[in-house]
Coordinates of C-alpha atoms and ligand atoms in Angstrom, one line a residue:
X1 CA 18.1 -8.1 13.2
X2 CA 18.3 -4.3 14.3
X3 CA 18.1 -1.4 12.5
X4 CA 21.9 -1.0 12.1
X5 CA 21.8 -3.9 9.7
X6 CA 19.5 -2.0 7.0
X7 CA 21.9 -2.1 4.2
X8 CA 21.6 -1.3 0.7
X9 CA 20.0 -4.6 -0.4
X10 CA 17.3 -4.6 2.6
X11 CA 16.4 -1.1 1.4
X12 CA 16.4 -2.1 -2.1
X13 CA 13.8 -5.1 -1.0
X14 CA 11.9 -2.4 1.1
X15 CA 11.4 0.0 -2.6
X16 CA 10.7 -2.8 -4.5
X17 CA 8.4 -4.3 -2.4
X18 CA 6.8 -0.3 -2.5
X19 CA 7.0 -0.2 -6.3
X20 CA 5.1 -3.4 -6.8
X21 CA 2.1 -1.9 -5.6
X22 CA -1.0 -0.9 -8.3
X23 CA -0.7 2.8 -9.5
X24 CA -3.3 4.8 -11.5
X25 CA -1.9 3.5 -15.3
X26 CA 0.7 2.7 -13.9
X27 CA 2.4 5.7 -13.4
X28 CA 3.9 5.1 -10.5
X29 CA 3.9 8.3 -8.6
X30 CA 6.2 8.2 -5.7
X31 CA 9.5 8.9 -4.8
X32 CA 11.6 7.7 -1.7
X33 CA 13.9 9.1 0.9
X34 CA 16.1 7.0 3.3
X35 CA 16.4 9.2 6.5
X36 CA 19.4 7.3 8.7
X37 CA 19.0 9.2 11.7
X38 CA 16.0 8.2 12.2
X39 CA 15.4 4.5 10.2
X40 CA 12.6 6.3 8.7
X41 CA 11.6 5.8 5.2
X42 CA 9.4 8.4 3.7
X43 CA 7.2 8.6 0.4
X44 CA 7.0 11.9 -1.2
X45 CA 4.2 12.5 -3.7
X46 CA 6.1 12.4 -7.6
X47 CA 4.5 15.5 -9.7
X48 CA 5.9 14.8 -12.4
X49 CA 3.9 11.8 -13.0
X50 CA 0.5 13.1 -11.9
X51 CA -2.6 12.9 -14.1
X52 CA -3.9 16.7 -14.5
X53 CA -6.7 15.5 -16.6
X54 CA -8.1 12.4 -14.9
X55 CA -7.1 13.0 -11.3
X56 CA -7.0 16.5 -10.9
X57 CA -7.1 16.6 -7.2
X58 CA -4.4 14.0 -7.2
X59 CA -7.2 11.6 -5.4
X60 CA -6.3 8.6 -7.7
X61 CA -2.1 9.3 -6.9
X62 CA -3.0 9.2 -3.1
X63 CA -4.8 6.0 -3.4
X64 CA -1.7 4.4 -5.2
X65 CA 0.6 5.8 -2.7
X66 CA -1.3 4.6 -0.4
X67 CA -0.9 1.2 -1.6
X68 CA 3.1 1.6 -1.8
X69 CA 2.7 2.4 1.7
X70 CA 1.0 -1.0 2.7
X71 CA 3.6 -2.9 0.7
X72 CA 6.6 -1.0 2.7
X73 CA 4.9 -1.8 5.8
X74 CA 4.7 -5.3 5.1
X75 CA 8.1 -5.6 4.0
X76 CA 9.5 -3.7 7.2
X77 CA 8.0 -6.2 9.1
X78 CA 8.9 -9.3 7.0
X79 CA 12.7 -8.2 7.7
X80 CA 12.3 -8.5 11.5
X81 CA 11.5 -4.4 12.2
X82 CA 8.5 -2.9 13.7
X83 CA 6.8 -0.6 11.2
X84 CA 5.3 2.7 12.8
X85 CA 3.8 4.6 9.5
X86 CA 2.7 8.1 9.8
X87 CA -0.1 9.9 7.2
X88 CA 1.4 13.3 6.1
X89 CA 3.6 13.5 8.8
X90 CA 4.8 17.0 8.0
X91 CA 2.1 19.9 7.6
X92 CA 4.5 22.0 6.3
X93 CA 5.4 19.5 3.5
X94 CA 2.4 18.2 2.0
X95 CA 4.3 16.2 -0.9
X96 CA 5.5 13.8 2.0
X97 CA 2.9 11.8 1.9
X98 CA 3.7 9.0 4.2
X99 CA 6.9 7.9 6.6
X100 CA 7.4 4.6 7.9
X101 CA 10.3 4.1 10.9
X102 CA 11.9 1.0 11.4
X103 CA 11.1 1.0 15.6
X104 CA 13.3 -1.8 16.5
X105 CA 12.8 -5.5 16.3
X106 CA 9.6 -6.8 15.9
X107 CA 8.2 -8.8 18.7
X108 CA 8.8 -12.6 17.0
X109 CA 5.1 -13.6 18.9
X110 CA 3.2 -10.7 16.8
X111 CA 4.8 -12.1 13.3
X112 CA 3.4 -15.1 14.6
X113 CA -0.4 -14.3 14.8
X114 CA -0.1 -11.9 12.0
X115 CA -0.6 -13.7 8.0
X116 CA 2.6 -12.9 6.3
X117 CA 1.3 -11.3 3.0
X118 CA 4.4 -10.2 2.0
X119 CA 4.9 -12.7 -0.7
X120 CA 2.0 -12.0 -2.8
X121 CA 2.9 -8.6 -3.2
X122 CA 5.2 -9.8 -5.8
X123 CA 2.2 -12.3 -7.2
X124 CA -0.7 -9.8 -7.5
X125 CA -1.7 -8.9 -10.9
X126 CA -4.8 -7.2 -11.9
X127 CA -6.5 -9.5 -14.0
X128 CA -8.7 -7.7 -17.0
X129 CA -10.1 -10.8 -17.9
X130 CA -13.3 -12.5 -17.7
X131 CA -14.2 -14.2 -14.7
X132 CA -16.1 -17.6 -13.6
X133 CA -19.6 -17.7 -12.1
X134 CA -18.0 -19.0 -8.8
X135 CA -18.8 -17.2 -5.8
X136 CA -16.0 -16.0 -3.3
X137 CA -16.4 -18.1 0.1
X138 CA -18.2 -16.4 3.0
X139 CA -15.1 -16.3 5.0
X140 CA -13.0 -14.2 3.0
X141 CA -15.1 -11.3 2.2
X142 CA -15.5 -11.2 6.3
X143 CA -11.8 -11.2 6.0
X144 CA -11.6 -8.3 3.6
X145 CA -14.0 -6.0 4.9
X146 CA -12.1 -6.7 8.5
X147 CA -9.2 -5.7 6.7
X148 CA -10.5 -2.3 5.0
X149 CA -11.8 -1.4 8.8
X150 CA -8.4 -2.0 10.3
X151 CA -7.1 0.6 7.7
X152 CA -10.3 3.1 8.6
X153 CA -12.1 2.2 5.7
X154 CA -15.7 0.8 5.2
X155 CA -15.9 -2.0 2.7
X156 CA -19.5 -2.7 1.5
X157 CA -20.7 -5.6 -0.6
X158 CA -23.9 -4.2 -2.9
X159 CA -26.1 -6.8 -3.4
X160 CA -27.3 -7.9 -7.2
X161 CA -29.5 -4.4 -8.0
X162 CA -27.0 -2.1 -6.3
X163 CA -24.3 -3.6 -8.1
X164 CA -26.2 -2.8 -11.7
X165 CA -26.5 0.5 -10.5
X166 CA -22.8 0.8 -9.9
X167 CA -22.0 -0.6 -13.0
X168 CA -24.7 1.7 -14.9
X169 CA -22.3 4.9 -13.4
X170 CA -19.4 3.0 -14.5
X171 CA -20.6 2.8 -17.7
X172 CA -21.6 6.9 -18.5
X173 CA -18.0 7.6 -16.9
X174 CA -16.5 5.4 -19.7
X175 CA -18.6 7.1 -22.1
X176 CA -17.9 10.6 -20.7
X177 CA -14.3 9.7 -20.5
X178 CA -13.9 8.1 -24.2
X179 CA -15.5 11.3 -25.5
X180 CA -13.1 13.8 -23.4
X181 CA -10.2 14.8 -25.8
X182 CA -7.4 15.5 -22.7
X183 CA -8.7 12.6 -20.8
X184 CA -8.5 10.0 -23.5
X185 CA -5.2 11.8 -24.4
X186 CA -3.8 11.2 -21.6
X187 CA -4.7 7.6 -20.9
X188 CA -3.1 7.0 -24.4
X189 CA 0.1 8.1 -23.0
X190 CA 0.5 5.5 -20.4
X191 CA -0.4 2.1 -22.5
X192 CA 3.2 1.8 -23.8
X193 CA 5.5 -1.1 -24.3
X194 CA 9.0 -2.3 -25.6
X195 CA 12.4 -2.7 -24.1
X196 CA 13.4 -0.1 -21.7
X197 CA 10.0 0.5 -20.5
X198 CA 9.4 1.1 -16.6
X199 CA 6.0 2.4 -16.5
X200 CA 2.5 2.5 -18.2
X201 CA 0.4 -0.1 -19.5
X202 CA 1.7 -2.9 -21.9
X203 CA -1.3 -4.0 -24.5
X204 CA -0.8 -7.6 -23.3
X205 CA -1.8 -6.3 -19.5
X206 CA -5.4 -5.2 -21.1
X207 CA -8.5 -6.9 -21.1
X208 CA -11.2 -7.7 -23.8
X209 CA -14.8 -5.7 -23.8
X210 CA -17.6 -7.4 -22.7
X211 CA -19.6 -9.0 -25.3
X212 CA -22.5 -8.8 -23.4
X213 CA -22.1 -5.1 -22.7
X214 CA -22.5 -5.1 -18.9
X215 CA -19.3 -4.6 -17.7
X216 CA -17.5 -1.7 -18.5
X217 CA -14.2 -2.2 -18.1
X218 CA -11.5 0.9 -18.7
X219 CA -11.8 1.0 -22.6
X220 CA -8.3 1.6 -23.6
X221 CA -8.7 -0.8 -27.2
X222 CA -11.1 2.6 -28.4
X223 CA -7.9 4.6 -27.3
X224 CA -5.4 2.3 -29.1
X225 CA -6.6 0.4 -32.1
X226 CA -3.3 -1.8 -31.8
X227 CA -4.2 -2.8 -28.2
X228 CA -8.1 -4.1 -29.4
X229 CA -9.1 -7.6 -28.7
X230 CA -12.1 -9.2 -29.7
X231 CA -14.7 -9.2 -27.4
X232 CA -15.3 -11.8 -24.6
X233 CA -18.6 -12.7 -22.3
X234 CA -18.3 -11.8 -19.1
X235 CA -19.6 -13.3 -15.9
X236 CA -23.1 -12.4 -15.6
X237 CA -23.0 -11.2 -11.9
X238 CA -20.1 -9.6 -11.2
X239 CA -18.8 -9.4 -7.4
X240 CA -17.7 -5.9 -6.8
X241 CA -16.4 -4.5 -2.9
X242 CA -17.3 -0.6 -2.6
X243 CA -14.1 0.7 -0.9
X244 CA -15.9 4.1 1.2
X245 CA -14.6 6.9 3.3
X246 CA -16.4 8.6 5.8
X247 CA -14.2 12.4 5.2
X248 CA -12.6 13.1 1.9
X249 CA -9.1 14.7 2.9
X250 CA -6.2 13.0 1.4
X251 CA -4.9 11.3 4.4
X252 CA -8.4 9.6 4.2
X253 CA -7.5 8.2 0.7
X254 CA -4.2 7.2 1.7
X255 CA -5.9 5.1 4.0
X256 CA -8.1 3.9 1.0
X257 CA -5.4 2.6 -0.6
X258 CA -3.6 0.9 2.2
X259 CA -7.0 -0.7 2.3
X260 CA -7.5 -1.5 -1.2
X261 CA -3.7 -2.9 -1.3
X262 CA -4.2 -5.1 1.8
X263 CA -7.7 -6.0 0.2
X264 CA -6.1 -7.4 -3.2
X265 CA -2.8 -9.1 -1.0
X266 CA -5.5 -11.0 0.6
X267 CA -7.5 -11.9 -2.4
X268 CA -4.0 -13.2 -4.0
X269 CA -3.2 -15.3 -1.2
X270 CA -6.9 -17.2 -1.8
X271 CA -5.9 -16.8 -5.9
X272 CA -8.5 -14.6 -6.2
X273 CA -8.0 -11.7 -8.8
X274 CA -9.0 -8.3 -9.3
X275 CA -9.5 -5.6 -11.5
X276 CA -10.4 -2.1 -10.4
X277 CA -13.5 0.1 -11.8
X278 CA -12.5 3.5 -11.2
X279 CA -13.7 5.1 -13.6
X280 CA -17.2 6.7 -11.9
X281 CA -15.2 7.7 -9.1
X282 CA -13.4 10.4 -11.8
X283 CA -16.6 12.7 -12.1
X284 CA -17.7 14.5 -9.3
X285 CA -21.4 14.1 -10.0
X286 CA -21.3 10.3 -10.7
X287 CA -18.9 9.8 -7.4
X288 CA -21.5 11.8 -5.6
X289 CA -24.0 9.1 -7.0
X290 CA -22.1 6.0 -6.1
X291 CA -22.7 6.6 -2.6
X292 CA -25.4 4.3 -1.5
X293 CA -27.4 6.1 1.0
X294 CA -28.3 3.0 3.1
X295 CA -24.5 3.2 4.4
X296 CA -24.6 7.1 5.5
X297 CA -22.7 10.2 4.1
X298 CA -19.5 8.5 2.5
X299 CA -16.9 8.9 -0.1
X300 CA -16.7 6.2 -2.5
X301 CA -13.3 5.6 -3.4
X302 CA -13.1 2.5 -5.6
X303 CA -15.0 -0.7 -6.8
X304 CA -12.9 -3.5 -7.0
X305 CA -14.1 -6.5 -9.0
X306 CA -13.0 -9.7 -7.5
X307 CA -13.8 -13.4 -8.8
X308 CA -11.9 -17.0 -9.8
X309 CA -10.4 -16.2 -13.4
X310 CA -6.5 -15.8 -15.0
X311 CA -3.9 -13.9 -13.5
X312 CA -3.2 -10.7 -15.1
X313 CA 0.1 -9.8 -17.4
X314 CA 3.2 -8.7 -15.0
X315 CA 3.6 -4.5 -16.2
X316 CA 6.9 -3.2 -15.7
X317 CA 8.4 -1.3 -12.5
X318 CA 10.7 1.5 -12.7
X319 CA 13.9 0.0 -10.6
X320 CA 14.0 0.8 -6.4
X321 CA 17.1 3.0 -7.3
X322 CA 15.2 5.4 -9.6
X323 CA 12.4 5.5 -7.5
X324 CA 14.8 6.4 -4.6
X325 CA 16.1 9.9 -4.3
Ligands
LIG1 C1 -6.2 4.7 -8.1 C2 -6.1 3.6 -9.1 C3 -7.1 3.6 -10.1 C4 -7.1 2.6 -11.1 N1 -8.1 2.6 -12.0 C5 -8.2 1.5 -12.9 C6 -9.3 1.4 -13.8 O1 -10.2 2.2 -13.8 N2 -9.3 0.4 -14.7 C7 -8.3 -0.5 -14.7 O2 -8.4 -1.5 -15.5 N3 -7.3 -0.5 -13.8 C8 -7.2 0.5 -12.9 N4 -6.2 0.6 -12.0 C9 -5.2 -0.5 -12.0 C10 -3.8 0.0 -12.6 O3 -4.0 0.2 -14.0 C11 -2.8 -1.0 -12.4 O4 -2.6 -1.1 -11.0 C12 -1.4 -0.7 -13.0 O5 -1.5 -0.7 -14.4 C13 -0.3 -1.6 -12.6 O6 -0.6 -3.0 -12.9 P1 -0.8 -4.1 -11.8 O7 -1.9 -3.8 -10.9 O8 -1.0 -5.4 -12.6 O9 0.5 -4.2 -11.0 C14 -6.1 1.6 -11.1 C15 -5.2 1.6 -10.0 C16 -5.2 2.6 -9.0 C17 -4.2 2.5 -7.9

């Protein structure tokens, strides 16, 4: 295959693959440009579906671009093209976020030694739900924090104490965030449902409270009475990864969430599920506190719970041609 043959149903794979990816509620906040001359497919930042309230910095939308990014890559490369991706490859642009060029054919000997994720992007859910005491095997967190460090990202695994520490910040974000009229406003927006939905969170997608009350999960049921479910009991020792950053600029949270998306792709392949706790990371003086000061001066950009449990609800995708353009 060359690059001449990247017709209109490869590029439609290609955005589709891209859309699949996890986006702050959803939202889904990317566009996409075909450039011919140059096989190049870029990613522009979509403001119109940026969070002013909860990601004010548009931190959160970099994350999940980054994450479209990852899936793009992986889909360049399933259909036989070398992907060369570039961070904000334009100064003078900073909505273009990310461009990945189709360089040719892809050596068949590097597909070889390379795991072809590309399949569970379309099987990755996050998963709200409760999950089983069972430990993830030794080899597969090496494998993910090898993964986060090929992307330029340190992934850390806090150990029982640091991980109630975590979850204590989690839980006076939630609080902070429940009580915060244009925050909890705008959540409310994005858990939505019906025929002719492409975005947003469908109730079903949502997950219980925890009986127990230590793990705060993103409390959308106080935002929606008709999205509440009873609570459940959790498991007692959650397993979280701390996604870090040593700078702060937002080429160094794209790269957080080409980690995080290669992170959860890998998870999916071993049926592992996720959910994400991002809420901490949403207040500048609980983010400052995540930061655990054994590892050095970082940026925390996300906790990801990971554990043996049901796959998550499917939420809807706005189609590759709406997203294109
Ligand atoms: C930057 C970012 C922040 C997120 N924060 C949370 C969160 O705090 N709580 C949560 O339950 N899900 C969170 N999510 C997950 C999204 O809600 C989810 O990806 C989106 O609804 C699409 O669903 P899917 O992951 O099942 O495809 C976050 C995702 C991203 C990319």
């Amino acid at each position: 295959m060359t690059p001449t043959t990247l017709d209109a149903a490869v590029l439609e794979d290609l955005v589709s693959a891209a859309v699949a990816a996890p986006s702050m509620h959803n939202t889904q906040p990317w566009r996409f440009r075909l450039r011919p001359d140059t096989h190049t497919v870029e990613i522009r930042a979509a403001l119109d579906r940026e969070l002013r309230a909860e990601d004010p910095d548009g931190r959160g939308l970099h994350l999940s671009v980054g994450a479209a990014a990852f899936n793009l890559r992986l889909a360049v490369a399933h259909h036989g093209w070398e992907p060369v991706l570039r961070l904000l490859p334009d100064g003078r642009e900073p909505q273009l976020l990310v461009s990945v060029r189709l360089a040719g054919r892809r050596p068949p000997e590097r597909a070889a030694t390379e795991p072809d994720l590309y399949q569970q992007i379309w099987r990755r859910h996050t998963s709200r739900s409760p999950f089983s005491a069972r430990p993830l095997p030794g080899p597969l967190w090496t494998e993910i924090v090898d993964a986060a460090r090929v992307e330029g990202v340190h992934l850390h695994l806090p150990d029982q104490d640091e991980t109630r520490r975590l979850l204590g910040l989690t839980y006076e974000a939630e609080a902070r965030t429940i009580s915060d009229q244009d925050r909890r406003e705008e959540s409310r927006r994005w858990v939505r449902s019906g025929a002719g939905t492409h975005d947003g969170i469908p109730p079903e997608a949502l997950g219980p409270p925890d009986a127990a009350g230590h793990l705060p999960t993103r409390d959308f049921s106080a935002l929606l009475p008709a999205a509440w479910q009873p609570a459940k009991v959790f498991e007692q020792h959650p397993q979280l990864a701390v996604l870090a950053t040593d700078h702060d600029r937002p080429a160094d949270w794209l790269r957080a969430g080409l980690a995080l998306q290669h992170v959860l792709l890998l998870a999916t392949r071993d049926q592992v599920r996720a959910s994400l706790l991002h809420q901490a990371v949403e207040w500048a003086d609980l983010r400052w506190m995540l930061r655990d000061p054994r590892q050095g001066p970082e940026h925390v950009q996300m906790l990801v719970r990971l554990g043996y449990g049901p796959e998550g609800a499917p939420t809807p995708r706005r189609t590759a041609g709406s997203a294109l353009g």
